Coordinates of C-alpha atoms and ligand atoms in Angstrom, one line a residue:
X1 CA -14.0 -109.9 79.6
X2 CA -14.7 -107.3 82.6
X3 CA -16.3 -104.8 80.3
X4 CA -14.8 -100.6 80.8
X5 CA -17.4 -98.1 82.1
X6 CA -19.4 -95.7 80.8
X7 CA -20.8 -92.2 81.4
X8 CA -24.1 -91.7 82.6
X9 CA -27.1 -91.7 80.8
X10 CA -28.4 -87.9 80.8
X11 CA -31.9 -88.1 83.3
X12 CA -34.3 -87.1 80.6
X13 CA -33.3 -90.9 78.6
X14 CA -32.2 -93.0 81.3
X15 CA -35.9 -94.0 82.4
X16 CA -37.0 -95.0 78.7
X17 CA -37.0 -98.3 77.5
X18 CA -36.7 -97.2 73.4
X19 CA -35.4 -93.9 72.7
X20 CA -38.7 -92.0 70.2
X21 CA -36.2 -91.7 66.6
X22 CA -35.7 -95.4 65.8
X23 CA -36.6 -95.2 62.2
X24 CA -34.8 -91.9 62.2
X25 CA -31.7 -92.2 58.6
X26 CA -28.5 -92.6 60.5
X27 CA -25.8 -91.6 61.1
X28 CA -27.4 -88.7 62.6
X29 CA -27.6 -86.0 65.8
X30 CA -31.0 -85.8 67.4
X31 CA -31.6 -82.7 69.1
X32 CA -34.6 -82.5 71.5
X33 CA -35.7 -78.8 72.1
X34 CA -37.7 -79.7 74.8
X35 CA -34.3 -80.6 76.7
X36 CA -32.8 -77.2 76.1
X37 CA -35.5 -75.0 76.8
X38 CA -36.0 -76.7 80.3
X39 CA -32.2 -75.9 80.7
X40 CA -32.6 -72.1 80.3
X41 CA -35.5 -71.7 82.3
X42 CA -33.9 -73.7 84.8
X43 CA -30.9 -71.3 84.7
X44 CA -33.0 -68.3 84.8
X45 CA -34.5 -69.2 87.4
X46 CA -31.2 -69.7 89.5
X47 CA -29.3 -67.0 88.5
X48 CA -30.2 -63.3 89.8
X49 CA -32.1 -61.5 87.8
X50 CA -29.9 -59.0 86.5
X51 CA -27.4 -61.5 85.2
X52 CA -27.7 -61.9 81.4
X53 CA -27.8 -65.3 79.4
X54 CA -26.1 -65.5 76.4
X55 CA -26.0 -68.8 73.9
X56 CA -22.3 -69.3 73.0
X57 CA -22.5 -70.8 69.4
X58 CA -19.8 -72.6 69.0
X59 CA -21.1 -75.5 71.0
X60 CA -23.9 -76.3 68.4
X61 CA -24.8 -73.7 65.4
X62 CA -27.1 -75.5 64.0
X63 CA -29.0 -73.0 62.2
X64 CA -32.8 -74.5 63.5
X65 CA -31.2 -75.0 66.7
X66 CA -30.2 -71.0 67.1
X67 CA -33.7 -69.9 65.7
X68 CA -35.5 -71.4 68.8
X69 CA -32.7 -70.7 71.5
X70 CA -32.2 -67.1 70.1
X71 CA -35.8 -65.9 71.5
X72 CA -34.8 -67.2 74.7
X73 CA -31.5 -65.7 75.9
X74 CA -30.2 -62.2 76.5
X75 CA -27.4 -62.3 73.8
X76 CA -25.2 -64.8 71.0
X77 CA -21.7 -64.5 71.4
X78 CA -19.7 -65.6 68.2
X79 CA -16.2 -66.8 67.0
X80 CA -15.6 -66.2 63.5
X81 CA -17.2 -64.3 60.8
X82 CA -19.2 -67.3 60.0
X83 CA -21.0 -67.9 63.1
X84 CA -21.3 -64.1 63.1
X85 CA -23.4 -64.1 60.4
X86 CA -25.6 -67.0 61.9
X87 CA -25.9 -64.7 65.0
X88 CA -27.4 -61.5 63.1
X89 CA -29.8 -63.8 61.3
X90 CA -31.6 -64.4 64.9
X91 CA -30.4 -61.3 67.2
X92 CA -29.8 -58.0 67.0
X93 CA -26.7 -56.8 66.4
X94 CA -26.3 -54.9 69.9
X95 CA -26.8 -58.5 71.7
X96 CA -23.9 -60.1 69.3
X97 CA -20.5 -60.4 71.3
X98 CA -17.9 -61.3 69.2
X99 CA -14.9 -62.9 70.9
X100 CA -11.8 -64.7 69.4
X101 CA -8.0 -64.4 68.4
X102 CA -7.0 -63.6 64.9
X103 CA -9.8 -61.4 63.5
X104 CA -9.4 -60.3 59.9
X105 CA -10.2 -57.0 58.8
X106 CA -13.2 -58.5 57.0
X107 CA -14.3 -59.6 60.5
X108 CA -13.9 -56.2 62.6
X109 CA -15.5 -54.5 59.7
X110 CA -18.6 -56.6 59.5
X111 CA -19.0 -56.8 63.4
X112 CA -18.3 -53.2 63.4
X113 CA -20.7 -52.2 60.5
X114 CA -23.5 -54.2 62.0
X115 CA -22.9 -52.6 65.2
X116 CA -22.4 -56.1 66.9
X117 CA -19.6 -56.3 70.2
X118 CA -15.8 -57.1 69.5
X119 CA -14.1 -58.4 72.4
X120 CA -10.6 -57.5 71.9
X121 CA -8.1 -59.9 72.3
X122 CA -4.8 -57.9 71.8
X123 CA -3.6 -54.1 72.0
X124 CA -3.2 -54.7 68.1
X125 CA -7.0 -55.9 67.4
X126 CA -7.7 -53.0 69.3
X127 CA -6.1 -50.6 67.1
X128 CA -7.4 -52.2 63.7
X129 CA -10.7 -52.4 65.3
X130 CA -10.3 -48.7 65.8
X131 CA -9.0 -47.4 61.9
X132 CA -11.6 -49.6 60.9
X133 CA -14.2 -47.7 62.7
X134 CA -13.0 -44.6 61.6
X135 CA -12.9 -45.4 58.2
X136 CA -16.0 -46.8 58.1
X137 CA -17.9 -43.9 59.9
X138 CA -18.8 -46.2 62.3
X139 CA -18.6 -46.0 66.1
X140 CA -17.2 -49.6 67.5
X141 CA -18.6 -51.1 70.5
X142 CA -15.6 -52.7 71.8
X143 CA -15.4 -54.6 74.9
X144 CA -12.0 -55.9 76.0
X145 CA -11.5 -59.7 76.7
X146 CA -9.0 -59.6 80.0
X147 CA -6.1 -63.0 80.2
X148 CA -7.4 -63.6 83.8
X149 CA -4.5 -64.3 86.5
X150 CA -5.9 -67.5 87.7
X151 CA -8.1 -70.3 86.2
X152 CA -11.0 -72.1 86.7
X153 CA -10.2 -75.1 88.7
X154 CA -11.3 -78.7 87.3
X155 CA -12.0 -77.0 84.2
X156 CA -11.4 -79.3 80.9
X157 CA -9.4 -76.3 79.1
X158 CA -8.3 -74.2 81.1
X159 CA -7.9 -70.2 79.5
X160 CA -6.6 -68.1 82.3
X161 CA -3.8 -67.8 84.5
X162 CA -0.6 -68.4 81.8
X163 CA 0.2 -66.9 78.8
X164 CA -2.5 -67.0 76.2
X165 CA -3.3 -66.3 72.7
X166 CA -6.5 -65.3 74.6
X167 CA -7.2 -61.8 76.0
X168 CA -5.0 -58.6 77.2
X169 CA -2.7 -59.7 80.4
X170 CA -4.3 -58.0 83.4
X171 CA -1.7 -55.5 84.1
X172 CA -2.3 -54.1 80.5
X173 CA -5.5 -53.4 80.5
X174 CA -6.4 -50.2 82.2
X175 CA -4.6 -48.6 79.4
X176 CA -5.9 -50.5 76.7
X177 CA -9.5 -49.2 78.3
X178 CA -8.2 -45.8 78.5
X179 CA -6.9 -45.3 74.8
X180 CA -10.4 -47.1 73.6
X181 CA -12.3 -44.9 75.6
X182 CA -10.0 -41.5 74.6
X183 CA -10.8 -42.7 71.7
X184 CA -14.6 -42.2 71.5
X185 CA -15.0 -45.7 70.9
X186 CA -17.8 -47.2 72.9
X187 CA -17.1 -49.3 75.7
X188 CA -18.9 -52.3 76.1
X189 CA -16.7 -53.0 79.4
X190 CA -14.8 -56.5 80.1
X191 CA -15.1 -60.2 78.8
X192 CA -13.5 -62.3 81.4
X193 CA -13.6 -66.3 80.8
X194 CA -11.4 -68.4 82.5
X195 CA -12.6 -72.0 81.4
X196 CA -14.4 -74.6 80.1
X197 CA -16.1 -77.7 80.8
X198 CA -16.0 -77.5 85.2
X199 CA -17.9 -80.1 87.2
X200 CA -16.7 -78.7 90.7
X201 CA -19.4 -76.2 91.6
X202 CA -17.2 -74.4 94.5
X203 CA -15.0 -73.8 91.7
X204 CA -17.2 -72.1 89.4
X205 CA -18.4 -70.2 92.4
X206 CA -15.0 -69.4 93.6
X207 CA -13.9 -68.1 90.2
X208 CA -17.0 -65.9 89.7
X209 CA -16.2 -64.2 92.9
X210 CA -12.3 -63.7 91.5
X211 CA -13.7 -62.2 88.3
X212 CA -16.3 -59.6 90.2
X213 CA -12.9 -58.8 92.1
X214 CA -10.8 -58.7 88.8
X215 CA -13.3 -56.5 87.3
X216 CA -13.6 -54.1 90.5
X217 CA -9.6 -54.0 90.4
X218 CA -9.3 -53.1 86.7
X219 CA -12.3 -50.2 86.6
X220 CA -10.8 -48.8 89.2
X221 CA -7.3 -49.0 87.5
X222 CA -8.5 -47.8 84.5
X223 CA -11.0 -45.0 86.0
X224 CA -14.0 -45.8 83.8
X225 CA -16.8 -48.1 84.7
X226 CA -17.8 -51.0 82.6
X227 CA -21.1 -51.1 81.1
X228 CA -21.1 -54.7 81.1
X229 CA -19.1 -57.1 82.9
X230 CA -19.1 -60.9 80.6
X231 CA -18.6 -63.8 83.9
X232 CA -17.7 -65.9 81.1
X233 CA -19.0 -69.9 81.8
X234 CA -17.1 -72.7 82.2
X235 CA -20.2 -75.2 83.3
X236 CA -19.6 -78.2 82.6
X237 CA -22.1 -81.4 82.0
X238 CA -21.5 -85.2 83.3
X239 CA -19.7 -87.2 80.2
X240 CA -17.6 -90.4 81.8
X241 CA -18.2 -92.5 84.4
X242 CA -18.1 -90.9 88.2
X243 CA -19.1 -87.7 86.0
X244 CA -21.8 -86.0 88.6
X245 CA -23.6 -82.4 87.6
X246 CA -23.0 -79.0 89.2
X247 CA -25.2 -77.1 91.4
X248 CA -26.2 -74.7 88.8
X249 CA -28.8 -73.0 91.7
X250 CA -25.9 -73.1 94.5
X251 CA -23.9 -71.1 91.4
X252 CA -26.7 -68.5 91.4
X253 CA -27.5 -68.0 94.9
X254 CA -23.3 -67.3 95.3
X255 CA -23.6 -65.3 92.2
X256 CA -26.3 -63.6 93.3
X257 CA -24.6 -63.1 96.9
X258 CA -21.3 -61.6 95.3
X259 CA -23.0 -59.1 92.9
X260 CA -25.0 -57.8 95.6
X261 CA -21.7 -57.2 97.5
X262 CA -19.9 -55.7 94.0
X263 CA -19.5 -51.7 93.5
X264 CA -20.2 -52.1 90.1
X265 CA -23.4 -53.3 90.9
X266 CA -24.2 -49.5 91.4
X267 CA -22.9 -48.0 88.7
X268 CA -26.0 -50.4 87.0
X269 CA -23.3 -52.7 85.2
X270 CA -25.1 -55.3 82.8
X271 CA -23.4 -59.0 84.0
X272 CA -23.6 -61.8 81.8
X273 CA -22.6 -65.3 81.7
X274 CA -22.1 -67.3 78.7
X275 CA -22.8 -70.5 77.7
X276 CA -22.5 -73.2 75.4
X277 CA -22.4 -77.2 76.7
X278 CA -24.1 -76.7 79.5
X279 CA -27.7 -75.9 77.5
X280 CA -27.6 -78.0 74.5
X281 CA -25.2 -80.7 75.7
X282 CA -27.2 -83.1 77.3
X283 CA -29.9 -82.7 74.7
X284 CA -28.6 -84.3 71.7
X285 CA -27.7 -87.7 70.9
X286 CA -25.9 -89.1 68.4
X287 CA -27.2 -92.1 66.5
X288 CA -25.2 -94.3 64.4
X289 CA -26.9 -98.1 62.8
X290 CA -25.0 -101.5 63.4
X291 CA -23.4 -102.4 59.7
X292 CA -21.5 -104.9 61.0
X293 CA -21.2 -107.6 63.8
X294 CA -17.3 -109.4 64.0
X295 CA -15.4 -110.8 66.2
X296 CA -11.4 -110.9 66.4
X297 CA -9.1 -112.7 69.0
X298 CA -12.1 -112.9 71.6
X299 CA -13.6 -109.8 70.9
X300 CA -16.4 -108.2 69.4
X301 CA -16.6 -105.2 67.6
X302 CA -20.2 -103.3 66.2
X303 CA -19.4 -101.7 63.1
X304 CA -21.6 -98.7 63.2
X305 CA -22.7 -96.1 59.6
X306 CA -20.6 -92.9 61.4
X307 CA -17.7 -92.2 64.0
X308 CA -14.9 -90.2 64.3
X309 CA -15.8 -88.1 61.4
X310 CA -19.4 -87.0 62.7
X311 CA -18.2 -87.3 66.9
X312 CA -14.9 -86.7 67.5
X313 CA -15.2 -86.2 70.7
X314 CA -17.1 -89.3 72.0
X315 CA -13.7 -91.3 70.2
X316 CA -11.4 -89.2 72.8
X317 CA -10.0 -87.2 70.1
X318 CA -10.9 -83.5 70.8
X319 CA -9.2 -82.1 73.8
X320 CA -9.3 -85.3 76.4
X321 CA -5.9 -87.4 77.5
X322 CA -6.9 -90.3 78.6
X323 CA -9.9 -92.4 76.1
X324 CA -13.0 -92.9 78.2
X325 CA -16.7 -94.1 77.2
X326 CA -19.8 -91.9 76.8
X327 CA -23.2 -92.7 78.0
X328 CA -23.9 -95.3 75.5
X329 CA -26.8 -97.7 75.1
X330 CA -28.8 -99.6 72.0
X331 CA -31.5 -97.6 70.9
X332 CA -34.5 -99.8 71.4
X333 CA -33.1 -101.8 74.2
X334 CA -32.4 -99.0 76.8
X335 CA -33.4 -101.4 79.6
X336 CA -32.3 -104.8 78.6
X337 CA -29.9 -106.3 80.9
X338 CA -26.5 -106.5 79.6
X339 CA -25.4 -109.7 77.7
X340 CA -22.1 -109.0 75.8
X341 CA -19.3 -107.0 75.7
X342 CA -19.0 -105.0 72.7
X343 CA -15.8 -101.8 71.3
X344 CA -18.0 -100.1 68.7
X345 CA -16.1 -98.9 66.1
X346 CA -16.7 -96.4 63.0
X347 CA -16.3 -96.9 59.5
X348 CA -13.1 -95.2 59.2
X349 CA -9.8 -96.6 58.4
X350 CA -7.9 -95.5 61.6
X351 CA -7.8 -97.2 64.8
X352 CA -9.1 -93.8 66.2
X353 CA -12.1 -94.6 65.1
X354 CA -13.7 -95.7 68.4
X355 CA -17.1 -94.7 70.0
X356 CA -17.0 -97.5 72.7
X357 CA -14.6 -99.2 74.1
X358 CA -15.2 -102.5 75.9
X359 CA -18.7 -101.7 77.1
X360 CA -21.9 -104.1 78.2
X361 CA -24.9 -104.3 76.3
X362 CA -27.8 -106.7 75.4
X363 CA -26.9 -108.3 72.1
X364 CA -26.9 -106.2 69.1
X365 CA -28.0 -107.2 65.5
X366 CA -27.0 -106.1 62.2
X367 CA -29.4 -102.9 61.2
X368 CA -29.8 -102.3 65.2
X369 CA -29.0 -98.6 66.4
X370 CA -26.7 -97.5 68.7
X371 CA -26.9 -94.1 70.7
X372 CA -24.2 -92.2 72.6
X373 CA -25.8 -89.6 74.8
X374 CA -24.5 -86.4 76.0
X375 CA -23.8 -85.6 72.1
X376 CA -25.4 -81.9 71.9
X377 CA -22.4 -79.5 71.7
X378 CA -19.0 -79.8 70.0
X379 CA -20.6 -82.9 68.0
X380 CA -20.4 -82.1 63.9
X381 CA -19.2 -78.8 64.0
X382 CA -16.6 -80.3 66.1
X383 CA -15.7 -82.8 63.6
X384 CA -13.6 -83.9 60.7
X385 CA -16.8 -84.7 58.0
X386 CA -14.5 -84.5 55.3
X387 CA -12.1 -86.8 56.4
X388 CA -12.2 -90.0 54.3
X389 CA -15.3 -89.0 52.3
X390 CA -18.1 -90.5 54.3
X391 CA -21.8 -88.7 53.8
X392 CA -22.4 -86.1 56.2
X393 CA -24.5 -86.9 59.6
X394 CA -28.1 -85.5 59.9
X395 CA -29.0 -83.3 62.1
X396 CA -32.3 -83.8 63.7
X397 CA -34.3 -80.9 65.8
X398 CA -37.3 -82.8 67.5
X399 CA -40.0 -80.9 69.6
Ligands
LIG401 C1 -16.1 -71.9 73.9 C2 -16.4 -70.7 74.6 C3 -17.6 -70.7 75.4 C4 -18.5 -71.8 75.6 O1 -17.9 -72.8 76.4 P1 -18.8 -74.0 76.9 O2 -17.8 -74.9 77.6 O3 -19.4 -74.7 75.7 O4 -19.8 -73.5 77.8 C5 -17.9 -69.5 76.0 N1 -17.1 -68.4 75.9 C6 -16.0 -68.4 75.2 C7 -15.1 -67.2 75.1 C8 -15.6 -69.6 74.5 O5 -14.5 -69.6 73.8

């Protein structure tokens, strides 16, 4: 049977012939620290200076995990109340950006009381945010999240250029910004991000330079000058086969080039991009043990501990159309040459419930562990635990 692709195997576990957690309880996530530090400094060092780093925590909020990234970037930018709450346990509040349709009042007024950043998705938000404020004797910091009018090409989900539950449309916001700032609110500036999950560098770069140019257009429009301007992200990290890694120091050199060039550079705006995938992606692994080895009409299917419910996203089942493999490989057999062909499935009841589909391996054994690489962000938080009552997946930080 010609066996289906895969992804490939992130550079810091291709070389090893074992990966170091085989006696490690399964199902679980392995997170290697190491791997993610060596990412920031990497994107420090790229970016200009001046540019800001901020940890978006929706891609993995494991609460170890934000302990040791928090110390190394400029700021945590949040989703919910929940994550919110995560975020002030590590940062100070004035480096909290809190971004996302549908805020309750329960939200605004704990962002607001803790003197964290709303980034305002509607005229409406805006105006709770604002009586909420008042009431609470508070001054918000509110920074308005713009509905760009184009989008970040080759991006996985794309945010920008169409109508969106995301962000004020472009031509409204110079008065939004005028009535916030009229009314002695304080203006944190604009949070523009346009997409997610990009592999085409000139892309990224292209759509930095549109958002400098959006956020020119718009402080001009508006007549005040943004304290900070938020790039948004969008960087995207290598997951199916052909897959190949951006530039990320071509990025900063352009980045670098176009703030330089910017008018808002003098007015000492604070830019920031943010980040999620790109700095814990690559790092974590998820590991899941053979159960059981069985073959049906030709073909054999591994039977692993933990699937859809702990990955949804390595069974195609979170925001990809077309079912493709992840970097996959057994555990203690990295380099053995391939002598089967294998679909690893999980232990749910749904044909959904696929990690691998027709891929080459050596031989696996009852009790043997499989790993699918490139697991680090959107993995359990991402996923349906609950769904059909299987134990939760562990969640390992190593290093
Ligand atoms: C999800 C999200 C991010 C992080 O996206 P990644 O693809 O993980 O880098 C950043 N900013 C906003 C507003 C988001 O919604």
């Amino acid at each position: 049977m010609t066996p289906k692709p895969i992804g490939p195997i992130p550079p810091e576990f291709a070389g090893l012939d074992a990966l170091p957690w085989l006696d490690a309880a399964t199902p679980a996530y392995v997170y290697d620290f190491a791997i993610v530090a060596a990412r920031i400094a990497r994107l420090r060092a790229a970016l200009p200076g001046q540019v800001a780093v901020h940890y978006a925590i929706k891609a993995n909020p494991l609460p170890a995990l934000l302990e040791r990234i928090a110390p190394l970037v400029d700021g945590l930018d949040v989703a919910s109340a929940g994550e919110l709450d995560k975020a002030l346990g590590v940062m100070a509040a004035s480096a909290v950006s809190f971004a996302g349709p549908g805020k309750r009042d329960f939200e605004l007024e704990a962002a607001i009381a803790a003197g964290a950043t709303l980034n305002l998705e509607s005229e409406g938000e805006a105006a709770r945010a604002l009586a909420i404020g008042e009431r609470l004797g508070v001054t918000p910091r509110l920074a308005v999240r713009v509905n760009p009018d184009f989008e970040l090409r080759g991006s996985g989900m794309k945010m920008g250029g169409r109508a969106s539950p995301f962000g004020v449309d472009v031509a409204r916001v110079p008065r939004l910004v005028q009535q916030i700032c009229a009314s002695g609110a304080d203006w944190q500036g604009f949070h523009i991000f346009s997409g997610s999950q990009s592999l085409d560098t000139e892309a990224i770069i292209q759509t930095q330079a549109a958002t400098i140019a959006l956020a020119e257009t718009l402080a001009e429009q508006a007549g005040w000058m943004p304290p900070r301007v938020n790039l948004g992200g969008g960087f995207g990290i290598p997951y199916f086969a052909g897959d190949t890694p951006i530039d990320v120091e071509a990025i900063g050199a352009a980045l670098g080039t176009a703030i330089h060039a910017s008018f808002l550079t003098l007015t000492k705006v604070e830019w920031a991009i943010e980040l999620g995938r790109w700095l814990v992606g690559e790092a974590g692994v998820y590991l899941a043990r053979v159960i059981d080895r069985k073959e049906s009409q030709g073909e054999t299917f591994l039977v692993v501990d933990g699937g859809l419910n702990h990955h949804l996203a390595a069974t195609g089942n979170f925001g990809t159309v077309v079912r493709r493999n992840y970097p996959v490989a057994l555990a203690h057999r990295m380099q053995a040459p391939a002598e089967e062909v294998v679909n690893i499935v999980g232990p749910l009841c749904t044909p959904l419930d696929r990690l691998a589909d027709r891929v080459a391996l050596p031989r696996a054994e009852v009790g043997d562990v499989v790993a699918i690489f490139a697991s680090g962000a959107y993995g359990a938080s991402a996923s349906p635990s609950a769904f059909l009552g299987h134990p939760p997946v562990h969640e390992i930080l190593q290093s």
